[in-house]
Amino acid sequence: MEIKELIKEFLNIFGGSEDGIRVFASPGRVNLIGEHTDYNGGYVFPAALKMKTTIIMRKRDDNLLRLKATDLDGIVEADINKLDCYKGIPWGDYQIGVAYILQNHGYDICGADLLYDDTVPHGGGLSSSAAIEVSTALMFATLSNEKNGISEPVDMIEMAKLAQQAEHEYAGVNCGIMDQFASAMGKENHALFLDCKDLSYKHVPLELNGRKIVISNTNKKHSLGASKYNERRSQCEEGFAVLKSAMPEKTCLGDITLQELEAHKHLIKDEIVLRRVSHVISEDARVLDAIAALEAGDIPRFGELMNASHDSLRDDYEVTGFELDTMVEEARKISGVLGSRMTGAGFGGCTVSIVESDSVDEFIAEVGKNYEAKTGIKPDFYVTETGDGGKEILL
Ligand code: GLA
């Protein structure tokens, strides 16, 4: 929906006039390569999308937050003095969780009417939750700073960190920093090379020389809350503890090279843990190779590394599953495809492929038909447009 229409809808729901209405937005992301590395202090390479969460808001004079989504019935109400009481509600906990964490960090949370419009598909691995969290954090921090006479712009890296904390403490998902960081700090026509160990980053131009990034949604919903994500995390911690006993100077798996792993892997007795660790360390090396390839204009090499990333996530990390693997297999059969892999946490959600521009129509028709025939699920396709990180949209 256009902003004008959203404001109209806001006024239909909450009444009153347009005076005091403000608009904030933050995007979803697609991760090009570097999966399940962020919580291991490794590298990631996501791009922010044009798909986003938009918030139409107006302050209230009382202590109430009133939240409504454009695609859901009903208004959720929360008291700003009891923000810890809404964990686990069916909708609204991401927003209230962010308000709660910001409040605990000294931000003033004001009463407000809020209309949320999401164009990031829910549960599709494109960070719909980070888009909600980061837009909400930006909004409350902007208003709080104004109230307190702070004129510096909101620190978006801090917003990413607080949004991640809200997901840990309020939503109970032990996620890494990639999604919130990409949503906060992305840049149109660029991907973001982020070192999750120290949060140093660089925007890299996405020059694909006539190729497109196509996202394929398996429409198999993943549930991040599902224990598997946290289970992978603890397997990595277990593997790292063993390696650290031989290399005490290391602080995370991201510090360990493939050569060092080779020299010490006999110490890891659990074969599953060894495969998890091998994925993380090899994936980190692939991110560096992929960025070098992109910067050199070698997109076929970038595609090969995406393929290798998927295969490692399928065989060693075991987070793909039938739908993602089928989508990737069908994509790789199209001659104009340079590379294809799952993106995000896995277990469902989306794949990302680099496709020659004049093969995109064939890709969507053929992969769509064959995927549906094999899985019985109708997929969706998005030819990716990258966008900027979170910001206020001035009216
Ligand atoms: C989810 C998490 C991220 C990251 C990816 C896997 O999207 O939110 O922090 O761990 O999975 O790369």
mmCIF file of C-alpha atoms and ligand atoms in Angstrom:
data_model
loop_
_atom_site.group_PDB
_atom_site.id
_atom_site.type_symbol
_atom_site.label_atom_id
_atom_site.label_comp_id
_atom_site.label_asym_id
_atom_site.label_seq_id
_atom_site.Cartn_x
_atom_site.Cartn_y
_atom_site.Cartn_z
ATOM 1 C CA MET A 1 0.000 0.000 0.000
ATOM 2 C CA GLU A 2 1.114 3.559 -0.676
ATOM 3 C CA ILE A 3 1.853 5.761 2.352
ATOM 4 C CA LYS A 4 -1.206 7.913 1.537
ATOM 5 C CA GLU A 5 -3.505 4.896 1.649
ATOM 6 C CA LEU A 6 -1.884 3.661 4.845
ATOM 7 C CA ILE A 7 -2.518 7.017 6.499
ATOM 8 C CA LYS A 8 -6.149 6.833 5.376
ATOM 9 C CA GLU A 9 -6.428 3.378 6.912
ATOM 10 C CA PHE A 10 -4.755 4.631 10.099
ATOM 11 C CA LEU A 11 -7.366 7.418 10.383
ATOM 12 C CA ASN A 12 -10.199 4.932 9.777
ATOM 13 C CA ILE A 13 -8.919 2.758 12.625
ATOM 14 C CA PHE A 14 -7.747 5.307 15.167
ATOM 15 C CA GLY A 15 -9.754 8.432 14.174
ATOM 16 C CA GLY A 16 -8.496 11.987 14.684
ATOM 17 C CA SER A 17 -6.601 14.085 12.174
ATOM 18 C CA GLU A 18 -3.346 13.749 10.264
ATOM 19 C CA ASP A 19 -1.621 16.110 12.698
ATOM 20 C CA GLY A 20 1.292 14.421 14.428
ATOM 21 C CA ILE A 21 1.376 11.370 12.151
ATOM 22 C CA ARG A 22 4.895 10.065 11.467
ATOM 23 C CA VAL A 23 6.104 7.199 9.290
ATOM 24 C CA PHE A 24 9.066 4.865 9.900
ATOM 25 C CA ALA A 25 10.225 1.906 7.808
ATOM 26 C CA SER A 26 12.828 -0.845 7.893
ATOM 27 C CA PRO A 27 13.501 -3.618 5.364
ATOM 28 C CA GLY A 28 13.816 -7.390 5.284
ATOM 29 C CA ARG A 29 17.008 -8.930 3.901
ATOM 30 C CA VAL A 30 18.232 -11.706 1.697
ATOM 31 C CA ASN A 31 21.498 -13.323 2.700
ATOM 32 C CA LEU A 32 23.655 -13.995 -0.364
ATOM 33 C CA ILE A 33 26.228 -16.151 1.416
ATOM 34 C CA GLY A 34 27.480 -16.738 4.984
ATOM 35 C CA GLU A 35 24.801 -18.837 6.682
ATOM 36 C CA HIS A 36 24.811 -19.850 10.340
ATOM 37 C CA THR A 37 28.103 -18.037 10.774
ATOM 38 C CA ASP A 38 26.881 -14.888 12.560
ATOM 39 C CA TYR A 39 26.479 -16.395 16.037
ATOM 40 C CA ASN A 40 29.928 -17.965 15.608
ATOM 41 C CA GLY A 41 31.701 -14.636 15.156
ATOM 42 C CA GLY A 42 31.957 -15.264 11.403
ATOM 43 C CA TYR A 43 31.223 -13.379 8.175
ATOM 44 C CA VAL A 44 27.872 -12.743 6.483
ATOM 45 C CA PHE A 45 26.930 -11.047 3.229
ATOM 46 C CA PRO A 46 23.255 -9.989 3.201
ATOM 47 C CA ALA A 47 21.474 -7.295 1.186
ATOM 48 C CA ALA A 48 18.547 -5.214 2.444
ATOM 49 C CA LEU A 49 15.388 -5.541 0.335
ATOM 50 C CA LYS A 50 12.692 -3.151 -0.821
ATOM 51 C CA MET A 51 10.205 -5.384 1.012
ATOM 52 C CA LYS A 52 9.767 -3.786 4.422
ATOM 53 C CA THR A 53 7.763 -2.995 7.523
ATOM 54 C CA THR A 54 6.176 0.449 7.475
ATOM 55 C CA ILE A 55 4.801 1.973 10.691
ATOM 56 C CA ILE A 56 2.250 4.781 10.597
ATOM 57 C CA MET A 57 2.165 6.262 14.097
ATOM 58 C CA ARG A 58 0.845 9.100 16.220
ATOM 59 C CA LYS A 59 1.662 9.777 19.857
ATOM 60 C CA ARG A 60 -1.047 9.486 22.508
ATOM 61 C CA ASP A 61 -1.366 11.492 25.732
ATOM 62 C CA ASP A 62 -1.797 8.410 27.942
ATOM 63 C CA ASN A 63 0.224 5.268 28.737
ATOM 64 C CA LEU A 64 -1.248 3.052 26.043
ATOM 65 C CA LEU A 65 0.303 1.466 22.997
ATOM 66 C CA ARG A 66 -2.418 0.451 20.550
ATOM 67 C CA LEU A 67 -1.132 -1.771 17.738
ATOM 68 C CA LYS A 68 -2.854 -2.897 14.573
ATOM 69 C CA ALA A 69 -1.540 -4.772 11.503
ATOM 70 C CA THR A 70 -2.974 -4.091 8.050
ATOM 71 C CA ASP A 71 -3.396 -7.827 7.444
ATOM 72 C CA LEU A 72 -4.822 -8.843 10.837
ATOM 73 C CA ASP A 73 -8.070 -8.122 12.629
ATOM 74 C CA GLY A 74 -8.143 -6.657 16.087
ATOM 75 C CA ILE A 75 -6.147 -4.104 18.030
ATOM 76 C CA VAL A 76 -3.548 -5.148 20.610
ATOM 77 C CA GLU A 77 -3.214 -2.859 23.631
ATOM 78 C CA ALA A 78 -0.234 -2.614 25.948
ATOM 79 C CA ASP A 79 0.492 -0.448 28.980
ATOM 80 C CA ILE A 80 3.899 1.237 28.709
ATOM 81 C CA ASN A 81 4.416 0.746 32.452
ATOM 82 C CA LYS A 82 3.954 -3.028 32.206
ATOM 83 C CA LEU A 83 5.828 -3.860 29.034
ATOM 84 C CA ASP A 84 7.211 -7.098 30.448
ATOM 85 C CA CYS A 85 3.705 -8.628 30.622
ATOM 86 C CA TYR A 86 3.036 -9.404 26.959
ATOM 87 C CA LYS A 87 5.432 -12.247 26.143
ATOM 88 C CA GLY A 88 3.889 -14.965 23.995
ATOM 89 C CA ILE A 89 0.852 -13.017 22.762
ATOM 90 C CA PRO A 90 -0.159 -14.152 19.241
ATOM 91 C CA TRP A 91 0.798 -10.868 17.557
ATOM 92 C CA GLY A 92 2.514 -7.736 18.851
ATOM 93 C CA ASP A 93 5.201 -9.329 21.007
ATOM 94 C CA TYR A 94 8.065 -8.305 18.701
ATOM 95 C CA GLN A 95 6.963 -4.675 18.864
ATOM 96 C CA ILE A 96 6.274 -4.651 22.603
ATOM 97 C CA GLY A 97 9.494 -6.597 23.259
ATOM 98 C CA VAL A 98 11.513 -3.892 21.501
ATOM 99 C CA ALA A 99 9.756 -1.143 23.478
ATOM 100 C CA TYR A 100 10.516 -3.074 26.673
ATOM 101 C CA ILE A 101 14.234 -3.467 25.878
ATOM 102 C CA LEU A 102 14.601 0.188 24.842
ATOM 103 C CA GLN A 103 12.891 1.271 28.063
ATOM 104 C CA ASN A 104 15.350 -0.853 30.058
ATOM 105 C CA HIS A 105 18.162 0.968 28.258
ATOM 106 C CA GLY A 106 16.911 4.389 29.337
ATOM 107 C CA TYR A 107 14.799 5.366 26.340
ATOM 108 C CA ASP A 108 11.475 7.086 27.073
ATOM 109 C CA ILE A 109 8.647 5.003 25.653
ATOM 110 C CA CYS A 110 5.550 7.105 24.945
ATOM 111 C CA GLY A 111 1.939 6.018 24.420
ATOM 112 C CA ALA A 112 1.109 5.739 20.710
ATOM 113 C CA ASP A 113 -1.316 4.456 18.074
ATOM 114 C CA LEU A 114 0.570 2.263 15.607
ATOM 115 C CA LEU A 115 -0.412 0.753 12.277
ATOM 116 C CA TYR A 116 2.023 -1.884 10.916
ATOM 117 C CA ASP A 117 2.178 -2.783 7.240
ATOM 118 C CA ASP A 118 4.524 -5.641 6.273
ATOM 119 C CA THR A 119 5.524 -6.472 2.723
ATOM 120 C CA VAL A 120 8.178 -8.987 3.834
ATOM 121 C CA PRO A 121 6.523 -12.436 3.688
ATOM 122 C CA HIS A 122 6.102 -13.839 7.211
ATOM 123 C CA GLY A 123 8.099 -16.929 8.143
ATOM 124 C CA GLY A 124 9.861 -16.919 4.771
ATOM 125 C CA GLY A 125 13.447 -16.514 5.956
ATOM 126 C CA LEU A 126 13.629 -12.913 4.718
ATOM 127 C CA SER A 127 13.705 -11.400 8.215
ATOM 128 C CA SER A 128 10.174 -10.142 8.574
ATOM 129 C CA SER A 129 10.735 -10.082 12.327
ATOM 130 C CA ALA A 130 13.927 -8.007 12.115
ATOM 131 C CA ALA A 131 12.069 -5.513 9.879
ATOM 132 C CA ILE A 132 9.403 -5.122 12.580
ATOM 133 C CA GLU A 133 11.946 -4.903 15.378
ATOM 134 C CA VAL A 134 14.299 -2.402 13.768
ATOM 135 C CA SER A 135 11.522 -0.074 12.527
ATOM 136 C CA THR A 136 10.002 -0.140 16.021
ATOM 137 C CA ALA A 137 13.340 0.555 17.705
ATOM 138 C CA LEU A 138 14.100 3.424 15.334
ATOM 139 C CA MET A 139 10.688 4.968 15.956
ATOM 140 C CA PHE A 140 10.796 4.850 19.769
ATOM 141 C CA ALA A 141 14.432 5.993 19.889
ATOM 142 C CA THR A 142 13.709 8.933 17.548
ATOM 143 C CA LEU A 143 10.789 10.098 19.716
ATOM 144 C CA SER A 144 12.720 9.575 22.935
ATOM 145 C CA ASN A 145 15.715 11.549 21.666
ATOM 146 C CA GLU A 146 13.443 14.423 20.578
ATOM 147 C CA LYS A 147 11.788 14.504 23.992
ATOM 148 C CA ASN A 148 15.155 14.617 25.704
ATOM 149 C CA GLY A 149 16.576 17.268 23.374
ATOM 150 C CA ILE A 150 19.159 14.895 21.872
ATOM 151 C CA SER A 151 19.834 16.141 18.362
ATOM 152 C CA GLU A 152 22.197 13.434 17.069
ATOM 153 C CA PRO A 153 20.640 10.946 14.689
ATOM 154 C CA VAL A 154 19.628 7.590 16.169
ATOM 155 C CA ASP A 155 22.560 5.157 16.326
ATOM 156 C CA MET A 156 21.355 2.412 13.980
ATOM 157 C CA ILE A 157 23.975 -0.100 15.093
ATOM 158 C CA GLU A 158 22.711 0.268 18.638
ATOM 159 C CA MET A 159 19.162 -0.239 17.325
ATOM 160 C CA ALA A 160 20.257 -3.479 15.640
ATOM 161 C CA LYS A 161 21.786 -4.704 18.908
ATOM 162 C CA LEU A 162 18.724 -3.797 20.991
ATOM 163 C CA ALA A 163 16.413 -5.413 18.430
ATOM 164 C CA GLN A 164 18.489 -8.606 18.630
ATOM 165 C CA GLN A 165 18.316 -8.472 22.422
ATOM 166 C CA ALA A 166 14.521 -8.176 22.228
ATOM 167 C CA GLU A 167 14.407 -11.290 20.069
ATOM 168 C CA HIS A 168 16.564 -13.159 22.614
ATOM 169 C CA GLU A 169 14.850 -11.998 25.769
ATOM 170 C CA TYR A 170 11.299 -11.413 24.664
ATOM 171 C CA ALA A 171 10.705 -13.781 21.747
ATOM 172 C CA GLY A 172 13.070 -16.476 23.099
ATOM 173 C CA VAL A 173 15.036 -16.970 19.867
ATOM 174 C CA ASN A 174 18.793 -17.025 20.301
ATOM 175 C CA CYS A 175 19.454 -15.440 16.874
ATOM 176 C CA GLY A 176 22.685 -13.818 15.646
ATOM 177 C CA ILE A 177 23.034 -10.164 14.656
ATOM 178 C CA MET A 178 22.859 -10.486 10.850
ATOM 179 C CA ASP A 179 19.164 -9.811 10.248
ATOM 180 C CA GLN A 180 18.816 -6.787 12.503
ATOM 181 C CA PHE A 181 22.128 -5.357 11.294
ATOM 182 C CA ALA A 182 21.146 -5.712 7.624
ATOM 183 C CA SER A 183 17.741 -4.172 8.296
ATOM 184 C CA ALA A 184 19.339 -1.227 10.117
ATOM 185 C CA MET A 185 22.422 -0.651 7.940
ATOM 186 C CA GLY A 186 21.624 -1.905 4.415
ATOM 187 C CA LYS A 187 22.163 0.256 1.351
ATOM 188 C CA GLU A 188 20.380 0.204 -2.003
ATOM 189 C CA ASN A 189 22.286 -1.600 -4.805
ATOM 190 C CA HIS A 190 24.809 -2.936 -2.297
ATOM 191 C CA ALA A 191 25.304 -5.990 -0.155
ATOM 192 C CA LEU A 192 26.720 -5.686 3.340
ATOM 193 C CA PHE A 193 29.895 -7.511 4.278
ATOM 194 C CA LEU A 194 29.731 -7.833 8.052
ATOM 195 C CA ASP A 195 32.261 -9.350 10.409
ATOM 196 C CA CYS A 196 30.009 -10.511 13.244
ATOM 197 C CA LYS A 197 32.923 -10.748 15.638
ATOM 198 C CA ASP A 198 33.448 -6.997 15.936
ATOM 199 C CA LEU A 199 30.618 -5.606 13.755
ATOM 200 C CA SER A 200 33.028 -3.975 11.311
ATOM 201 C CA TYR A 201 31.329 -3.753 7.922
ATOM 202 C CA LYS A 202 31.624 -2.609 4.349
ATOM 203 C CA HIS A 203 28.992 -1.968 1.652
ATOM 204 C CA VAL A 204 29.933 -3.794 -1.560
ATOM 205 C CA PRO A 205 28.290 -2.697 -4.874
ATOM 206 C CA LEU A 206 26.063 -5.454 -6.252
ATOM 207 C CA GLU A 207 27.188 -5.317 -9.854
ATOM 208 C CA LEU A 208 26.049 -8.544 -11.439
ATOM 209 C CA ASN A 209 26.639 -7.610 -15.087
ATOM 210 C CA GLY A 210 23.223 -8.442 -16.479
ATOM 211 C CA ARG A 211 22.195 -11.040 -13.904
ATOM 212 C CA LYS A 212 19.325 -10.858 -11.450
ATOM 213 C CA ILE A 213 18.940 -12.117 -7.918
ATOM 214 C CA VAL A 214 15.790 -14.223 -7.776
ATOM 215 C CA ILE A 215 14.278 -15.237 -4.441
ATOM 216 C CA SER A 216 12.122 -18.379 -4.516
ATOM 217 C CA ASN A 217 9.758 -18.853 -1.604
ATOM 218 C CA THR A 218 9.109 -22.536 -0.886
ATOM 219 C CA ASN A 219 6.050 -21.428 1.095
ATOM 220 C CA LYS A 220 7.013 -24.046 3.628
ATOM 221 C CA LYS A 221 6.935 -21.985 6.796
ATOM 222 C CA HIS A 222 9.928 -22.262 9.025
ATOM 223 C CA SER A 223 9.631 -21.691 12.690
ATOM 224 C CA LEU A 224 12.744 -20.089 14.105
ATOM 225 C CA GLY A 225 11.513 -20.713 17.612
ATOM 226 C CA ALA A 226 11.774 -24.398 16.791
ATOM 227 C CA SER A 227 14.451 -25.933 18.918
ATOM 228 C CA LYS A 228 16.654 -26.880 15.944
ATOM 229 C CA TYR A 229 18.161 -23.404 15.611
ATOM 230 C CA ASN A 230 19.198 -23.272 19.250
ATOM 231 C CA GLU A 231 20.389 -26.888 18.974
ATOM 232 C CA ARG A 232 22.770 -25.984 16.103
ATOM 233 C CA ARG A 233 24.086 -23.124 18.206
ATOM 234 C CA SER A 234 24.932 -25.357 21.113
ATOM 235 C CA GLN A 235 26.600 -27.936 18.848
ATOM 236 C CA CYS A 236 28.854 -25.141 17.562
ATOM 237 C CA GLU A 237 29.648 -24.101 21.125
ATOM 238 C CA GLU A 238 30.502 -27.676 21.980
ATOM 239 C CA GLY A 239 32.849 -28.000 18.981
ATOM 240 C CA PHE A 240 34.470 -24.667 19.713
ATOM 241 C CA ALA A 241 35.154 -25.622 23.344
ATOM 242 C CA VAL A 242 37.110 -28.666 22.132
ATOM 243 C CA LEU A 243 39.129 -26.652 19.598
ATOM 244 C CA LYS A 244 39.826 -23.940 22.148
ATOM 245 C CA SER A 245 41.390 -26.457 24.470
ATOM 246 C CA ALA A 246 44.101 -26.877 21.804
ATOM 247 C CA MET A 247 44.140 -23.219 20.702
ATOM 248 C CA PRO A 248 43.402 -21.169 23.854
ATOM 249 C CA GLU A 249 43.918 -17.830 22.081
ATOM 250 C CA LYS A 250 40.818 -18.354 19.904
ATOM 251 C CA THR A 251 37.625 -16.549 20.919
ATOM 252 C CA CYS A 252 35.081 -18.053 18.493
ATOM 253 C CA LEU A 253 34.794 -20.408 15.488
ATOM 254 C CA GLY A 254 35.176 -17.341 13.294
ATOM 255 C CA ASP A 255 38.796 -17.099 14.481
ATOM 256 C CA ILE A 256 39.675 -20.573 13.237
ATOM 257 C CA THR A 257 40.953 -21.238 9.711
ATOM 258 C CA LEU A 258 40.346 -24.347 7.621
ATOM 259 C CA GLN A 259 44.018 -25.329 8.062
ATOM 260 C CA GLU A 260 43.717 -25.048 11.846
ATOM 261 C CA LEU A 261 40.557 -27.140 11.790
ATOM 262 C CA GLU A 262 42.322 -29.776 9.689
ATOM 263 C CA ALA A 263 45.162 -29.940 12.219
ATOM 264 C CA HIS A 264 42.880 -30.309 15.244
ATOM 265 C CA LYS A 265 39.730 -32.002 14.001
ATOM 266 C CA HIS A 266 40.754 -35.385 15.434
ATOM 267 C CA LEU A 267 40.028 -33.860 18.849
ATOM 268 C CA ILE A 268 36.312 -33.580 18.085
ATOM 269 C CA LYS A 269 35.007 -37.065 18.734
ATOM 270 C CA ASP A 270 31.345 -36.400 18.003
ATOM 271 C CA GLU A 271 30.933 -36.790 14.236
ATOM 272 C CA ILE A 272 27.836 -34.557 14.088
ATOM 273 C CA VAL A 273 29.560 -31.766 15.995
ATOM 274 C CA LEU A 274 32.537 -32.022 13.622
ATOM 275 C CA ARG A 275 30.275 -31.623 10.595
ATOM 276 C CA ARG A 276 28.578 -28.555 12.135
ATOM 277 C CA VAL A 277 31.942 -26.955 12.826
ATOM 278 C CA SER A 278 33.238 -27.839 9.349
ATOM 279 C CA HIS A 279 30.277 -26.065 7.800
ATOM 280 C CA VAL A 280 30.847 -22.884 9.789
ATOM 281 C CA ILE A 281 34.581 -22.661 9.120
ATOM 282 C CA SER A 282 34.299 -23.539 5.422
ATOM 283 C CA GLU A 283 31.380 -21.120 4.998
ATOM 284 C CA ASP A 284 33.461 -18.302 6.443
ATOM 285 C CA ALA A 285 36.147 -18.981 3.827
ATOM 286 C CA ARG A 286 33.479 -19.031 1.098
ATOM 287 C CA VAL A 287 32.228 -15.582 2.116
ATOM 288 C CA LEU A 288 35.696 -14.093 1.666
ATOM 289 C CA ASP A 289 36.117 -15.854 -1.702
ATOM 290 C CA ALA A 290 32.659 -14.745 -2.834
ATOM 291 C CA ILE A 291 33.312 -11.096 -2.053
ATOM 292 C CA ALA A 292 36.647 -11.234 -3.864
ATOM 293 C CA ALA A 293 34.861 -12.807 -6.850
ATOM 294 C CA LEU A 294 32.134 -10.141 -6.841
ATOM 295 C CA GLU A 295 34.683 -7.349 -6.616
ATOM 296 C CA ALA A 296 36.567 -8.882 -9.546
ATOM 297 C CA GLY A 297 33.326 -9.136 -11.570
ATOM 298 C CA ASP A 298 33.591 -12.942 -11.573
ATOM 299 C CA ILE A 299 29.905 -13.741 -11.064
ATOM 300 C CA PRO A 300 30.167 -17.378 -12.229
ATOM 301 C CA ARG A 301 32.628 -17.990 -9.366
ATOM 302 C CA PHE A 302 30.253 -16.233 -6.959
ATOM 303 C CA GLY A 303 27.536 -18.642 -8.147
ATOM 304 C CA GLU A 304 29.743 -21.706 -7.599
ATOM 305 C CA LEU A 305 30.383 -20.605 -4.032
ATOM 306 C CA MET A 306 26.638 -20.191 -3.452
ATOM 307 C CA ASN A 307 26.152 -23.768 -4.647
ATOM 308 C CA ALA A 308 28.890 -25.008 -2.330
ATOM 309 C CA SER A 309 27.276 -23.106 0.545
ATOM 310 C CA HIS A 310 23.943 -24.834 -0.008
ATOM 311 C CA ASP A 311 25.546 -28.255 -0.260
ATOM 312 C CA SER A 312 27.367 -27.705 3.018
ATOM 313 C CA LEU A 313 24.155 -26.520 4.714
ATOM 314 C CA ARG A 314 22.403 -29.629 3.371
ATOM 315 C CA ASP A 315 25.054 -32.250 4.163
ATOM 316 C CA ASP A 316 27.000 -30.912 7.136
ATOM 317 C CA TYR A 317 24.724 -28.433 8.877
ATOM 318 C CA GLU A 318 21.501 -30.283 7.964
ATOM 319 C CA VAL A 319 19.168 -27.294 7.915
ATOM 320 C CA THR A 320 17.693 -27.582 4.394
ATOM 321 C CA GLY A 321 14.968 -30.217 4.044
ATOM 322 C CA PHE A 322 12.963 -31.536 1.098
ATOM 323 C CA GLU A 323 11.375 -28.282 -0.054
ATOM 324 C CA LEU A 324 14.548 -26.168 -0.034
ATOM 325 C CA ASP A 325 16.585 -28.934 -1.663
ATOM 326 C CA THR A 326 13.952 -29.468 -4.354
ATOM 327 C CA MET A 327 13.802 -25.749 -5.121
ATOM 328 C CA VAL A 328 17.594 -25.573 -5.423
ATOM 329 C CA GLU A 329 17.817 -28.741 -7.567
ATOM 330 C CA GLU A 330 15.162 -27.453 -9.953
ATOM 331 C CA ALA A 331 16.841 -24.045 -10.146
ATOM 332 C CA ARG A 332 20.214 -25.559 -11.007
ATOM 333 C CA LYS A 333 18.640 -27.371 -14.000
ATOM 334 C CA ILE A 334 17.966 -24.026 -15.728
ATOM 335 C CA SER A 335 20.881 -23.148 -17.981
ATOM 336 C CA GLY A 336 20.935 -19.435 -17.082
ATOM 337 C CA VAL A 337 21.405 -20.140 -13.351
ATOM 338 C CA LEU A 338 24.867 -19.369 -11.997
ATOM 339 C CA GLY A 339 24.218 -20.448 -8.423
ATOM 340 C CA SER A 340 21.383 -21.289 -6.045
ATOM 341 C CA ARG A 341 21.178 -21.813 -2.294
ATOM 342 C CA MET A 342 18.884 -21.590 0.697
ATOM 343 C CA THR A 343 18.894 -18.271 2.560
ATOM 344 C CA GLY A 344 18.205 -17.544 6.228
ATOM 345 C CA ALA A 345 17.826 -20.065 9.021
ATOM 346 C CA GLY A 346 16.609 -22.917 6.793
ATOM 347 C CA PHE A 347 14.045 -25.709 7.421
ATOM 348 C CA GLY A 348 11.780 -23.919 4.914
ATOM 349 C CA GLY A 349 11.575 -20.322 3.778
ATOM 350 C CA CYS A 350 13.394 -19.074 0.675
ATOM 351 C CA THR A 351 16.220 -19.809 -1.715
ATOM 352 C CA VAL A 352 18.316 -17.218 -3.531
ATOM 353 C CA SER A 353 19.610 -17.701 -7.077
ATOM 354 C CA ILE A 354 21.694 -15.677 -9.500
ATOM 355 C CA VAL A 355 20.032 -15.878 -12.899
ATOM 356 C CA GLU A 356 20.894 -14.449 -16.333
ATOM 357 C CA SER A 357 18.366 -11.652 -16.982
ATOM 358 C CA ASP A 358 16.976 -13.279 -20.124
ATOM 359 C CA SER A 359 16.436 -16.592 -18.298
ATOM 360 C CA VAL A 360 14.361 -15.131 -15.461
ATOM 361 C CA ASP A 361 10.961 -15.801 -17.102
ATOM 362 C CA GLU A 362 11.934 -19.373 -17.954
ATOM 363 C CA PHE A 363 13.269 -19.806 -14.395
ATOM 364 C CA ILE A 364 10.013 -18.727 -12.789
ATOM 365 C CA ALA A 365 7.857 -20.824 -15.132
ATOM 366 C CA GLU A 366 9.951 -24.025 -15.041
ATOM 367 C CA VAL A 367 11.105 -24.028 -11.435
ATOM 368 C CA GLY A 368 7.591 -23.040 -10.341
ATOM 369 C CA LYS A 369 5.994 -25.906 -12.271
ATOM 370 C CA ASN A 370 8.518 -28.573 -11.271
ATOM 371 C CA TYR A 371 8.699 -27.540 -7.609
ATOM 372 C CA GLU A 372 4.921 -27.642 -7.307
ATOM 373 C CA ALA A 373 4.738 -31.027 -9.034
ATOM 374 C CA LYS A 374 7.239 -32.486 -6.564
ATOM 375 C CA THR A 375 6.085 -30.875 -3.320
ATOM 376 C CA GLY A 376 2.425 -30.043 -3.909
ATOM 377 C CA ILE A 377 3.112 -26.473 -2.742
ATOM 378 C CA LYS A 378 2.744 -23.414 -4.975
ATOM 379 C CA PRO A 379 5.881 -21.280 -4.664
ATOM 380 C CA ASP A 380 6.316 -17.515 -5.030
ATOM 381 C CA PHE A 381 9.137 -15.717 -6.802
ATOM 382 C CA TYR A 382 10.540 -12.233 -6.263
ATOM 383 C CA VAL A 383 13.067 -10.643 -8.589
ATOM 384 C CA THR A 384 15.089 -8.889 -5.949
ATOM 385 C CA GLU A 385 15.295 -5.163 -5.607
ATOM 386 C CA THR A 386 17.675 -4.033 -2.908
ATOM 387 C CA GLY A 387 16.843 -1.104 -0.658
ATOM 388 C CA ASP A 388 18.125 1.085 2.157
ATOM 389 C CA GLY A 389 18.211 0.330 5.869
ATOM 390 C CA GLY A 390 15.710 1.689 8.394
ATOM 391 C CA LYS A 391 14.710 5.352 8.281
ATOM 392 C CA GLU A 392 11.949 7.839 8.962
ATOM 393 C CA ILE A 393 9.931 8.646 5.859
ATOM 394 C CA LEU A 394 9.356 12.374 5.953
ATOM 395 C CA LEU A 395 5.862 13.461 4.914
HETATM 396 C C1 GLA B 1 18.356 -16.496 11.148
HETATM 397 C C2 GLA B 1 18.966 -15.720 12.303
HETATM 398 C C3 GLA B 1 20.300 -15.089 11.891
HETATM 399 C C4 GLA B 1 21.223 -16.149 11.256
HETATM 400 C C5 GLA B 1 20.485 -16.956 10.193
HETATM 401 C C6 GLA B 1 21.312 -18.098 9.667
HETATM 402 O O1 GLA B 1 18.006 -15.634 10.104
HETATM 403 O O2 GLA B 1 18.101 -14.686 12.741
HETATM 404 O O3 GLA B 1 20.907 -14.478 12.996
HETATM 405 O O4 GLA B 1 21.774 -16.967 12.235
HETATM 406 O O5 GLA B 1 19.265 -17.470 10.681
HETATM 407 O O6 GLA B 1 22.422 -17.617 8.972
#
